[in-house]
Amino acid sequence: MTKTIEVRNPRTGKFDYVIIPPPPRLVVQQCKRTRRAQVRWQELGLEGRIEALQQWKQAILSQRDRLTEALVNDTGRLSTSVLEIDSFLSSIDRWCRLAPELLQESSKNTAIPFIALQQTSVPYPLVGVISPWNFPLLLSTIDTIPALLAGCAVIVKPSEIAPRFVAPLKIALNAVPELRDVLTFVEGAGETGSVLIENVDLVCFTGSVATGRKVAQAAAKQFIPAFLELGGKDPAIVLESANLELATSAILWGSVVNTGQSCLSIERIYVADSIFEKFYHQLVAKAHRLELAYPTVESGEIGPIIAEKQAAIISDHLLDAVEKGAVIHCGGVIEDLGGGWWCRPTVLTQVNHSMKVMTEETFGPIMPIMPFSTIEEAVSLANDSIYGLSAAVFASETEALEVAHQIDAGAISINDAGLTAIMHEGEKNAFKFSGLGGSRMGAAALKRFMRKKAILIKTNATNDPWWFNNEV
């Protein structure tokens, strides 16, 4: 008998939602059904797939209020949920606009006069997407939309911590039969994800390094590609030439948006000695202005900690830092309010790389600041990490660019933070343990779901194979 999973509400702490994971045999059957439907989906052609996705978008708009309510219950925050829905809907339009050019096939002559090349590609039949809880809607669809347009069928396993958003998406899917047959959501925990990996042709995973390792190993066993977007410990470097008003505002936003529950969060800050005091005083002053979204979801900007286990990790990192000499200037306490776990924006100084808060992913609104004396030291500190997802540099443009080229990370924002979250044209790869596989930004985000085929056409009339001709 399948064991039910109770889902906790992050605002109240109550387990007020239940999902029933399908038994493994039903997951296997669903994979087989979806794979069979993929043939018709591919034959529908790109124009037909675009039309189906646009129909789904319209159906989602009719469910928007219900989807918003579900996301608020999943995450405990409102404004970010609205932004998440807007970003998801705009991604459908963006990929529908870009796909025709990106999926064009080509024919050309080659270096050998009598051989022509027809370059084509075919989609992986069935893609598995395993998504996390911090942006449940956006990160379950960021790979799904381009995969569908490429002609793949997709099965999504969302996080069991934030699964409520799936219900309104399914209602909208029922209005588009062509899409309903090739896009499926299966609910469950790690066991369900394991079965999924065993029955798909490619897997996209977003989550922790620990689980990402398991996904990579399972995919390797099946000999299928794995695209992994894992953890981050993003640094920000602030040089003496930086605009401090801009830097403090951008770093604050980059550290506390979605309560710091983002792989792109700024999690460690390195500031030039000469401006260190002024910088952290400004940052603390701005952090004090932010309020918790409690008692109502409209009360402030900082939502609750979504996953209960994350509250323990944040608390452990803060305790470790204080025990090793860190000074907390604001925040610094995990609060139990109304049954939910909350953390106000927290600024720390007197930190170093012996502390977990500077080396391990904290995933909370925590801003540890460390001074440096030379640019070489700043770069060395920024690169002293097992992670390499993204980073930020604040300085004059020329100086910032020089530093950016030395940082081991896939995306560097200059004089802002987290720009890769809103600018999708730039292709990037994760460095180190922050991920593996092709870019989920830019043209590569769609093309990675296609297997390239080269069709080589002999164009001369001779009956002899080319290697019979000694002159070639």
Tab-separated table of C-alpha atoms in Angstrom:
chain	number	residue	atom	x	y	z
A	1	MET	CA	0.000	0.000	0.000
A	2	THR	CA	1.353	3.433	-0.962
A	3	LYS	CA	2.112	5.674	2.008
A	4	THR	CA	0.562	9.137	1.909
A	5	ILE	CA	2.716	12.242	2.371
A	6	GLU	CA	1.439	15.041	4.580
A	7	VAL	CA	2.427	18.511	3.427
A	8	ARG	CA	3.218	21.309	5.871
A	9	ASN	CA	1.932	24.863	5.448
A	10	PRO	CA	4.985	27.140	5.957
A	11	ARG	CA	2.908	29.979	7.445
A	12	THR	CA	0.993	27.960	10.021
A	13	GLY	CA	3.144	24.878	10.544
A	14	LYS	CA	0.043	22.723	10.077
A	15	PHE	CA	0.013	19.675	7.834
A	16	ASP	CA	-3.038	20.655	5.832
A	17	TYR	CA	-2.490	18.937	2.468
A	18	VAL	CA	-1.925	15.333	1.435
A	19	ILE	CA	-0.441	13.728	-1.648
A	20	ILE	CA	-0.573	10.044	-2.506
A	21	PRO	CA	2.471	8.927	-4.486
A	22	PRO	CA	1.660	6.420	-7.228
A	23	PRO	CA	3.167	2.964	-6.784
A	24	PRO	CA	6.218	2.298	-8.976
A	25	ARG	CA	4.274	0.183	-11.489
A	26	LEU	CA	1.902	3.093	-12.173
A	27	VAL	CA	4.830	5.481	-12.696
A	28	VAL	CA	6.255	3.010	-15.214
A	29	GLN	CA	2.892	2.751	-16.967
A	30	GLN	CA	2.555	6.532	-17.095
A	31	CYS	CA	6.019	6.809	-18.638
A	32	LYS	CA	5.063	4.266	-21.297
A	33	ARG	CA	1.790	6.062	-22.114
A	34	THR	CA	3.479	9.449	-22.313
A	35	ARG	CA	6.272	8.055	-24.482
A	36	ARG	CA	3.713	6.609	-26.935
A	37	ALA	CA	1.917	9.966	-27.132
A	38	GLN	CA	5.200	11.724	-27.957
A	39	VAL	CA	5.130	10.322	-31.485
A	40	ARG	CA	1.916	12.217	-32.272
A	41	TRP	CA	3.252	15.317	-30.518
A	42	GLN	CA	6.359	15.342	-32.693
A	43	GLU	CA	4.309	14.745	-35.837
A	44	LEU	CA	2.115	17.711	-34.877
A	45	GLY	CA	4.969	19.967	-35.961
A	46	LEU	CA	6.317	23.071	-34.317
A	47	GLU	CA	3.367	25.273	-35.276
A	48	GLY	CA	0.967	22.782	-33.734
A	49	ARG	CA	3.037	22.554	-30.553
A	50	ILE	CA	3.159	26.347	-30.268
A	51	GLU	CA	-0.619	26.524	-30.665
A	52	ALA	CA	-1.118	23.899	-27.944
A	53	LEU	CA	1.147	25.742	-25.502
A	54	GLN	CA	-0.641	29.016	-26.182
A	55	GLN	CA	-3.968	27.303	-25.514
A	56	TRP	CA	-2.558	26.043	-22.216
A	57	LYS	CA	-1.449	29.552	-21.336
A	58	GLN	CA	-4.990	30.851	-21.878
A	59	ALA	CA	-6.393	28.024	-19.770
A	60	ILE	CA	-3.909	28.872	-16.995
A	61	LEU	CA	-5.038	32.499	-17.056
A	62	SER	CA	-8.542	31.281	-16.270
A	63	GLN	CA	-7.059	29.441	-13.264
A	64	ARG	CA	-4.774	32.273	-12.194
A	65	ASP	CA	-6.491	33.070	-8.881
A	66	ARG	CA	-6.505	29.414	-7.909
A	67	LEU	CA	-2.857	29.028	-8.970
A	68	THR	CA	-1.866	32.088	-6.913
A	69	GLU	CA	-3.656	30.735	-3.857
A	70	ALA	CA	-1.928	27.370	-4.257
A	71	LEU	CA	1.520	28.956	-4.564
A	72	VAL	CA	0.904	31.145	-1.504
A	73	ASN	CA	-0.029	28.013	0.458
A	74	ASP	CA	3.065	26.241	-0.901
A	75	THR	CA	5.528	29.010	-0.072
A	76	GLY	CA	3.895	31.445	2.348
A	77	ARG	CA	4.694	34.509	0.220
A	78	LEU	CA	2.533	36.576	-2.123
A	79	SER	CA	4.473	39.092	-4.231
A	80	THR	CA	7.092	36.524	-5.267
A	81	SER	CA	4.316	34.072	-6.148
A	82	VAL	CA	2.716	36.656	-8.437
A	83	LEU	CA	6.120	37.295	-10.023
A	84	GLU	CA	6.642	33.557	-10.409
A	85	ILE	CA	3.378	33.153	-12.326
A	86	ASP	CA	4.160	36.155	-14.544
A	87	SER	CA	7.626	34.765	-15.309
A	88	PHE	CA	6.187	31.360	-16.160
A	89	LEU	CA	3.579	32.796	-18.533
A	90	SER	CA	6.129	35.061	-20.215
A	91	SER	CA	8.459	32.085	-20.683
A	92	ILE	CA	5.780	30.358	-22.768
A	93	ASP	CA	5.592	33.394	-25.050
A	94	ARG	CA	9.368	33.776	-25.178
A	95	TRP	CA	10.055	30.176	-26.180
A	96	CYS	CA	7.187	30.116	-28.672
A	97	ARG	CA	8.725	33.201	-30.292
A	98	LEU	CA	12.287	31.848	-30.366
A	99	ALA	CA	11.664	28.200	-31.258
A	100	PRO	CA	11.034	28.598	-35.022
A	101	GLU	CA	14.463	30.110	-35.606
A	102	LEU	CA	16.303	27.838	-33.173
A	103	LEU	CA	14.850	24.627	-34.604
A	104	GLN	CA	15.533	25.388	-38.245
A	105	GLU	CA	17.247	22.620	-40.197
A	106	SER	CA	19.956	23.342	-42.733
A	107	SER	CA	21.610	21.869	-45.796
A	108	LYS	CA	25.004	22.851	-47.178
A	109	ASN	CA	27.921	21.674	-49.237
A	110	THR	CA	30.948	20.258	-47.472
A	111	ALA	CA	34.718	20.373	-47.936
A	112	ILE	CA	34.368	17.298	-50.167
A	113	PRO	CA	32.817	18.505	-53.455
A	114	PHE	CA	30.562	15.505	-54.059
A	115	ILE	CA	29.188	15.196	-50.506
A	116	ALA	CA	26.363	17.440	-49.227
A	117	LEU	CA	25.372	17.731	-45.580
A	118	GLN	CA	21.832	17.874	-44.265
A	119	GLN	CA	21.962	18.842	-40.605
A	120	THR	CA	18.889	17.760	-38.683
A	121	SER	CA	17.924	16.766	-35.168
A	122	VAL	CA	15.356	14.676	-33.339
A	123	PRO	CA	13.985	15.163	-29.817
A	124	TYR	CA	14.613	12.870	-26.891
A	125	PRO	CA	11.259	11.081	-26.626
A	126	LEU	CA	10.672	11.374	-22.869
A	127	VAL	CA	12.188	13.954	-20.516
A	128	GLY	CA	11.950	13.685	-16.738
A	129	VAL	CA	11.979	16.913	-14.705
A	130	ILE	CA	12.586	16.776	-10.947
A	131	SER	CA	12.053	20.209	-9.395
A	132	PRO	CA	12.576	21.838	-5.951
A	133	TRP	CA	10.377	23.645	-3.447
A	134	ASN	CA	11.779	27.200	-3.425
A	135	PHE	CA	10.216	28.311	-6.748
A	136	PRO	CA	7.855	25.369	-7.293
A	137	LEU	CA	6.078	26.586	-10.439
A	138	LEU	CA	8.960	28.309	-12.200
A	139	LEU	CA	11.547	25.584	-11.639
A	140	SER	CA	9.179	22.789	-12.636
A	141	THR	CA	8.558	24.489	-15.993
A	142	ILE	CA	11.880	26.206	-16.825
A	143	ASP	CA	13.057	23.023	-18.574
A	144	THR	CA	9.598	21.724	-19.449
A	145	ILE	CA	8.567	24.474	-21.879
A	146	PRO	CA	11.605	24.282	-24.207
A	147	ALA	CA	11.550	20.472	-24.057
A	148	LEU	CA	7.914	20.405	-25.195
A	149	LEU	CA	8.607	22.795	-28.057
A	150	ALA	CA	11.543	20.626	-29.121
A	151	GLY	CA	9.049	17.788	-29.527
A	152	CYS	CA	9.705	15.863	-26.314
A	153	ALA	CA	7.109	14.490	-23.945
A	154	VAL	CA	7.702	15.523	-20.313
A	155	ILE	CA	6.950	14.053	-16.915
A	156	VAL	CA	7.454	16.410	-13.960
A	157	LYS	CA	7.978	15.337	-10.361
A	158	PRO	CA	7.622	18.455	-8.201
A	159	SER	CA	8.907	18.643	-4.648
A	160	GLU	CA	6.743	16.921	-2.074
A	161	ILE	CA	7.301	19.987	0.134
A	162	ALA	CA	5.429	22.340	-2.237
A	163	PRO	CA	3.054	20.355	-4.504
A	164	ARG	CA	-0.208	22.314	-4.262
A	165	PHE	CA	0.386	24.314	-7.469
A	166	VAL	CA	0.041	21.160	-9.577
A	167	ALA	CA	-3.752	20.893	-9.191
A	168	PRO	CA	-4.664	24.115	-11.062
A	169	LEU	CA	-2.070	23.304	-13.756
A	170	LYS	CA	-3.736	19.932	-14.314
A	171	ILE	CA	-7.149	21.559	-14.619
A	172	ALA	CA	-5.750	23.873	-17.292
A	173	LEU	CA	-4.077	20.927	-19.053
A	174	ASN	CA	-7.418	19.147	-19.383
A	175	ALA	CA	-8.503	21.931	-21.752
A	176	VAL	CA	-5.706	21.041	-24.204
A	177	PRO	CA	-5.921	17.319	-25.100
A	178	GLU	CA	-2.847	17.379	-27.383
A	179	LEU	CA	-0.707	18.695	-24.526
A	180	ARG	CA	-2.381	16.712	-21.758
A	181	ASP	CA	-1.171	13.465	-23.316
A	182	VAL	CA	2.509	14.504	-23.354
A	183	LEU	CA	2.816	16.563	-20.150
A	184	THR	CA	2.261	14.729	-16.906
A	185	PHE	CA	2.863	15.526	-13.241
A	186	VAL	CA	3.593	12.725	-10.778
A	187	GLU	CA	3.635	13.511	-7.077
A	188	GLY	CA	5.911	11.839	-4.583
A	189	ALA	CA	9.269	11.912	-2.828
A	190	GLY	CA	12.689	10.504	-3.691
A	191	GLU	CA	11.416	7.015	-4.404
A	192	THR	CA	9.116	8.331	-7.129
A	193	GLY	CA	11.988	10.321	-8.625
A	194	SER	CA	14.178	7.215	-8.713
A	195	VAL	CA	11.578	5.260	-10.669
A	196	LEU	CA	11.144	8.193	-13.035
A	197	ILE	CA	14.868	8.326	-13.857
A	198	GLU	CA	14.809	4.623	-14.717
A	199	ASN	CA	12.110	5.171	-17.339
A	200	VAL	CA	12.995	8.406	-19.167
A	201	ASP	CA	15.512	9.292	-21.884
A	202	LEU	CA	16.899	12.459	-20.266
A	203	VAL	CA	16.577	13.969	-16.801
A	204	CYS	CA	16.624	17.594	-15.614
A	205	PHE	CA	17.153	18.058	-11.885
A	206	THR	CA	17.224	21.192	-9.733
A	207	GLY	CA	18.134	20.799	-6.093
A	208	SER	CA	20.909	20.063	-3.624
A	209	VAL	CA	24.368	18.741	-4.401
A	210	ALA	CA	23.754	15.644	-2.274
A	211	THR	CA	20.630	14.649	-4.200
A	212	GLY	CA	22.179	15.793	-7.486
A	213	ARG	CA	24.979	13.262	-7.012
A	214	LYS	CA	22.398	10.490	-6.649
A	215	VAL	CA	20.557	11.675	-9.753
A	216	ALA	CA	23.811	11.769	-11.735
A	217	GLN	CA	24.701	8.244	-10.647
A	218	ALA	CA	21.225	6.919	-11.470
A	219	ALA	CA	21.295	8.610	-14.891
A	220	ALA	CA	24.760	7.206	-15.606
A	221	LYS	CA	23.489	3.738	-14.772
A	222	GLN	CA	20.708	4.214	-17.338
A	223	PHE	CA	23.203	5.818	-19.763
A	224	ILE	CA	21.022	8.914	-20.230
A	225	PRO	CA	21.966	12.624	-20.128
A	226	ALA	CA	21.492	14.491	-16.846
A	227	PHE	CA	21.214	18.284	-16.654
A	228	LEU	CA	21.840	19.280	-13.052
A	229	GLU	CA	21.323	22.736	-11.523
A	230	LEU	CA	22.571	22.391	-7.962
A	231	GLY	CA	23.549	24.562	-5.037
A	232	GLY	CA	25.250	27.925	-4.878
A	233	LYS	CA	27.217	30.058	-2.452
A	234	ASP	CA	27.266	33.181	-4.573
A	235	PRO	CA	29.835	35.855	-3.681
A	236	ALA	CA	29.551	39.606	-4.121
A	237	ILE	CA	32.726	41.672	-4.381
A	238	VAL	CA	32.527	45.404	-3.608
A	239	LEU	CA	35.568	47.425	-4.683
A	240	GLU	CA	36.504	50.911	-3.528
A	241	SER	CA	35.200	52.418	-6.781
A	242	ALA	CA	31.681	51.036	-6.203
A	243	ASN	CA	28.569	53.167	-5.778
A	244	LEU	CA	27.708	52.175	-2.195
A	245	GLU	CA	24.087	53.262	-2.390
A	246	LEU	CA	23.597	51.004	-5.407
A	247	ALA	CA	25.717	48.167	-4.015
A	248	THR	CA	23.975	47.956	-0.648
A	249	SER	CA	20.495	48.025	-2.203
A	250	ALA	CA	21.324	45.418	-4.852
A	251	ILE	CA	23.107	43.089	-2.435
A	252	LEU	CA	20.271	43.363	0.076
A	253	TRP	CA	17.770	42.417	-2.626
A	254	GLY	CA	20.010	39.640	-3.920
A	255	SER	CA	20.368	38.202	-0.436
A	256	VAL	CA	16.803	38.317	0.888
A	257	VAL	CA	14.524	37.915	-2.144
A	258	ASN	CA	12.299	34.879	-1.490
A	259	THR	CA	13.782	34.957	2.037
A	260	GLY	CA	17.146	34.003	0.568
A	261	GLN	CA	15.720	30.696	-0.626
A	262	SER	CA	17.317	30.777	-4.056
A	263	CYS	CA	20.381	29.127	-5.545
A	264	LEU	CA	21.200	32.579	-6.993
A	265	SER	CA	21.149	34.336	-3.605
A	266	ILE	CA	24.148	36.410	-2.561
A	267	GLU	CA	25.434	34.359	0.394
A	268	ARG	CA	28.847	35.957	1.107
A	269	ILE	CA	30.034	39.525	0.661
A	270	TYR	CA	33.625	40.754	0.292
A	271	VAL	CA	34.191	44.500	0.722
A	272	ALA	CA	37.331	46.612	0.303
A	273	ASP	CA	38.905	47.603	3.639
A	274	SER	CA	38.616	51.332	2.974
A	275	ILE	CA	34.819	51.241	2.612
A	276	PHE	CA	34.004	48.280	4.851
A	277	GLU	CA	32.580	50.217	7.829
A	278	LYS	CA	30.483	52.532	5.685
A	279	PHE	CA	29.190	49.613	3.599
A	280	TYR	CA	27.984	47.429	6.433
A	281	HIS	CA	26.377	50.338	8.320
A	282	GLN	CA	24.366	51.221	5.190
A	283	LEU	CA	23.414	47.593	4.651
A	284	VAL	CA	22.260	47.172	8.248
A	285	ALA	CA	20.186	50.362	8.050
A	286	LYS	CA	18.420	49.144	4.894
A	287	ALA	CA	17.929	45.635	6.295
A	288	HIS	CA	16.117	47.093	9.321
A	289	ARG	CA	13.478	48.601	7.006
A	290	LEU	CA	12.275	45.221	5.758
A	291	GLU	CA	9.370	43.599	7.572
A	292	LEU	CA	8.144	40.041	7.906
A	293	ALA	CA	5.061	39.074	5.901
A	294	TYR	CA	3.303	38.393	9.197
A	295	PRO	CA	0.636	38.321	10.545
A	296	THR	CA	-0.780	38.643	7.025
A	297	VAL	CA	0.844	37.780	3.723
A	298	GLU	CA	0.722	41.499	2.829
A	299	SER	CA	2.385	42.679	6.066
A	300	GLY	CA	5.954	42.749	4.772
A	301	GLU	CA	8.534	41.601	2.263
A	302	ILE	CA	10.131	38.624	4.055
A	303	GLY	CA	8.164	35.387	3.839
A	304	PRO	CA	8.545	32.308	6.033
A	305	ILE	CA	11.156	29.599	5.709
A	306	ILE	CA	9.412	27.124	3.409
A	307	ALA	CA	11.102	23.842	4.338
A	308	GLU	CA	11.166	23.070	8.051
A	309	LYS	CA	14.583	21.379	7.836
A	310	GLN	CA	16.026	24.586	6.343
A	311	ALA	CA	15.246	26.478	9.544
A	312	ALA	CA	17.522	24.085	11.406
A	313	ILE	CA	20.321	24.577	8.852
A	314	ILE	CA	20.123	28.372	9.068
A	315	SER	CA	20.118	28.216	12.871
A	316	ASP	CA	23.120	25.876	12.850
A	317	HIS	CA	25.097	28.186	10.536
A	318	LEU	CA	24.385	31.227	12.720
A	319	LEU	CA	25.286	29.403	15.934
A	320	ASP	CA	28.524	28.122	14.383
A	321	ALA	CA	29.462	31.633	13.230
A	322	VAL	CA	28.821	33.240	16.625
A	323	GLU	CA	30.755	30.516	18.443
A	324	LYS	CA	33.728	31.250	16.166
A	325	GLY	CA	33.627	35.009	16.752
A	326	ALA	CA	31.095	36.474	14.296
A	327	VAL	CA	29.109	39.558	15.302
A	328	ILE	CA	25.404	39.810	14.392
A	329	HIS	CA	24.201	43.376	13.695
A	330	CYS	CA	20.532	42.651	12.921
A	331	GLY	CA	18.282	39.606	12.748
A	332	GLY	CA	20.092	36.413	13.638
A	333	VAL	CA	17.227	34.534	15.268
A	334	ILE	CA	14.831	31.909	13.919
A	335	GLU	CA	11.391	32.986	15.177
A	336	ASP	CA	8.340	30.787	15.661
A	337	LEU	CA	5.372	32.964	14.691
A	338	GLY	CA	1.940	31.418	14.293
A	339	GLY	CA	3.505	27.987	13.807
A	340	GLY	CA	5.763	29.079	10.926
A	341	TRP	CA	9.525	29.610	10.988
A	342	TRP	CA	10.781	33.112	10.186
A	343	CYS	CA	14.156	34.826	9.910
A	344	ARG	CA	14.655	38.558	9.568
A	345	PRO	CA	17.437	39.891	7.301
A	346	THR	CA	20.672	39.152	9.149
A	347	VAL	CA	23.998	40.977	8.727
A	348	LEU	CA	27.190	39.509	10.214
A	349	THR	CA	30.771	40.780	10.416
A	350	GLN	CA	33.952	39.277	11.881
A	351	VAL	CA	33.410	36.245	9.677
A	352	ASN	CA	35.952	33.990	7.973
A	353	HIS	CA	36.143	30.819	5.903
A	354	SER	CA	36.306	28.534	8.919
A	355	MET	CA	32.584	29.213	9.385
A	356	LYS	CA	29.765	27.277	7.752
A	357	VAL	CA	28.022	30.552	6.903
A	358	MET	CA	30.892	31.346	4.514
A	359	THR	CA	31.369	27.902	2.964
A	360	GLU	CA	28.100	25.913	3.025
A	361	GLU	CA	24.828	26.825	1.336
A	362	THR	CA	22.704	28.604	3.956
A	363	PHE	CA	19.571	29.296	1.857
A	364	GLY	CA	18.290	32.077	4.081
A	365	PRO	CA	18.335	35.910	4.324
A	366	ILE	CA	21.858	35.907	5.775
A	367	MET	CA	24.536	38.456	4.782
A	368	PRO	CA	28.029	37.714	6.135
A	369	ILE	CA	30.534	40.471	5.231
A	370	MET	CA	34.309	40.074	5.146
A	371	PRO	CA	36.913	42.772	4.336
A	372	PHE	CA	39.771	42.385	1.856
A	373	SER	CA	42.875	44.452	1.220
A	374	THR	CA	43.710	43.642	-2.422
A	375	ILE	CA	41.771	42.653	-5.527
A	376	GLU	CA	43.805	39.449	-5.694
A	377	GLU	CA	42.638	38.578	-2.184
A	378	ALA	CA	39.002	39.319	-3.098
A	379	VAL	CA	39.163	37.038	-6.134
A	380	SER	CA	40.870	34.313	-4.119
A	381	LEU	CA	38.172	34.466	-1.440
A	382	ALA	CA	35.371	34.436	-4.015
A	383	ASN	CA	36.878	31.355	-5.692
A	384	ASP	CA	37.507	29.565	-2.390
A	385	SER	CA	34.323	27.497	-2.683
A	386	ILE	CA	33.083	24.167	-3.989
A	387	TYR	CA	30.330	26.144	-5.744
A	388	GLY	CA	30.400	28.238	-8.902
A	389	LEU	CA	26.869	29.138	-9.930
A	390	SER	CA	26.952	32.938	-10.168
A	391	ALA	CA	28.432	36.044	-8.575
A	392	ALA	CA	28.289	39.843	-8.508
A	393	VAL	CA	30.916	42.579	-8.748
A	394	PHE	CA	30.400	46.241	-7.796
A	395	ALA	CA	32.961	48.735	-9.093
A	396	SER	CA	33.689	51.000	-12.031
A	397	GLU	CA	32.780	49.068	-15.162
A	398	THR	CA	36.361	48.580	-16.357
A	399	GLU	CA	37.555	47.392	-12.952
A	400	ALA	CA	34.509	45.167	-12.448
A	401	LEU	CA	34.992	43.450	-15.799
A	402	GLU	CA	38.617	42.676	-14.977
A	403	VAL	CA	37.505	41.001	-11.757
A	404	ALA	CA	34.558	39.205	-13.355
A	405	HIS	CA	36.814	37.379	-15.815
A	406	GLN	CA	38.748	35.912	-12.879
A	407	ILE	CA	35.764	34.501	-10.972
A	408	ASP	CA	34.970	30.805	-11.309
A	409	ALA	CA	31.229	31.026	-11.846
A	410	GLY	CA	28.809	30.696	-14.735
A	411	ALA	CA	27.154	34.129	-14.580
A	412	ILE	CA	28.572	37.371	-13.213
A	413	SER	CA	26.334	40.390	-12.620
A	414	ILE	CA	28.101	43.759	-12.852
A	415	ASN	CA	26.758	46.485	-10.533
A	416	ASP	CA	23.646	44.456	-9.766
A	417	ALA	CA	22.738	41.061	-8.355
A	418	GLY	CA	20.978	38.035	-9.817
A	419	LEU	CA	20.639	39.479	-13.327
A	420	THR	CA	20.666	35.976	-14.789
A	421	ALA	CA	17.258	35.455	-13.189
A	422	ILE	CA	15.691	38.109	-15.428
A	423	MET	CA	17.948	38.084	-18.496
A	424	HIS	CA	17.618	34.792	-20.349
A	425	GLU	CA	19.715	35.334	-23.465
A	426	GLY	CA	23.105	34.655	-21.899
A	427	GLU	CA	24.184	31.030	-21.985
A	428	LYS	CA	25.984	29.831	-18.873
A	429	ASN	CA	27.302	26.647	-17.346
A	430	ALA	CA	27.568	25.943	-13.653
A	431	PHE	CA	31.134	25.628	-12.367
A	432	LYS	CA	32.382	23.054	-9.850
A	433	PHE	CA	29.644	21.366	-7.783
A	434	SER	CA	26.960	23.866	-8.795
A	435	GLY	CA	25.830	21.753	-11.704
A	436	LEU	CA	26.438	19.693	-14.776
A	437	GLY	CA	25.203	19.746	-18.359
A	438	GLY	CA	24.079	22.282	-20.926
A	439	SER	CA	22.896	25.813	-20.274
A	440	ARG	CA	19.232	26.343	-19.387
A	441	MET	CA	19.578	29.902	-20.701
A	442	GLY	CA	19.952	31.082	-24.281
A	443	ALA	CA	19.570	28.988	-27.423
A	444	ALA	CA	21.231	25.972	-25.798
A	445	ALA	CA	18.316	25.641	-23.376
A	446	LEU	CA	16.141	24.369	-26.219
A	447	LYS	CA	18.759	22.665	-28.374
A	448	ARG	CA	19.958	20.405	-25.556
A	449	PHE	CA	16.714	18.446	-25.875
A	450	MET	CA	17.589	17.503	-29.459
A	451	ARG	CA	19.927	14.780	-30.700
A	452	LYS	CA	21.811	15.984	-33.758
A	453	LYS	CA	21.851	13.932	-36.944
A	454	ALA	CA	24.142	14.472	-39.915
A	455	ILE	CA	22.790	13.116	-43.200
A	456	LEU	CA	25.629	12.877	-45.717
A	457	ILE	CA	24.548	12.816	-49.362
A	458	LYS	CA	26.790	11.694	-52.183
A	459	THR	CA	25.919	13.929	-55.142
A	460	ASN	CA	28.023	12.642	-58.061
A	461	ALA	CA	26.875	9.979	-60.490
A	462	THR	CA	29.711	7.455	-60.199
A	463	ASN	CA	28.921	4.016	-58.893
A	464	ASP	CA	32.185	3.735	-56.989
A	465	PRO	CA	32.388	4.582	-53.301
A	466	TRP	CA	34.576	7.609	-52.644
A	467	TRP	CA	37.371	5.499	-51.190
A	468	PHE	CA	37.765	3.644	-54.513
A	469	ASN	CA	39.117	6.847	-56.021
A	470	ASN	CA	42.827	6.998	-55.223
A	471	GLU	CA	42.907	10.720	-55.915
A	472	VAL	CA	40.643	11.595	-52.994
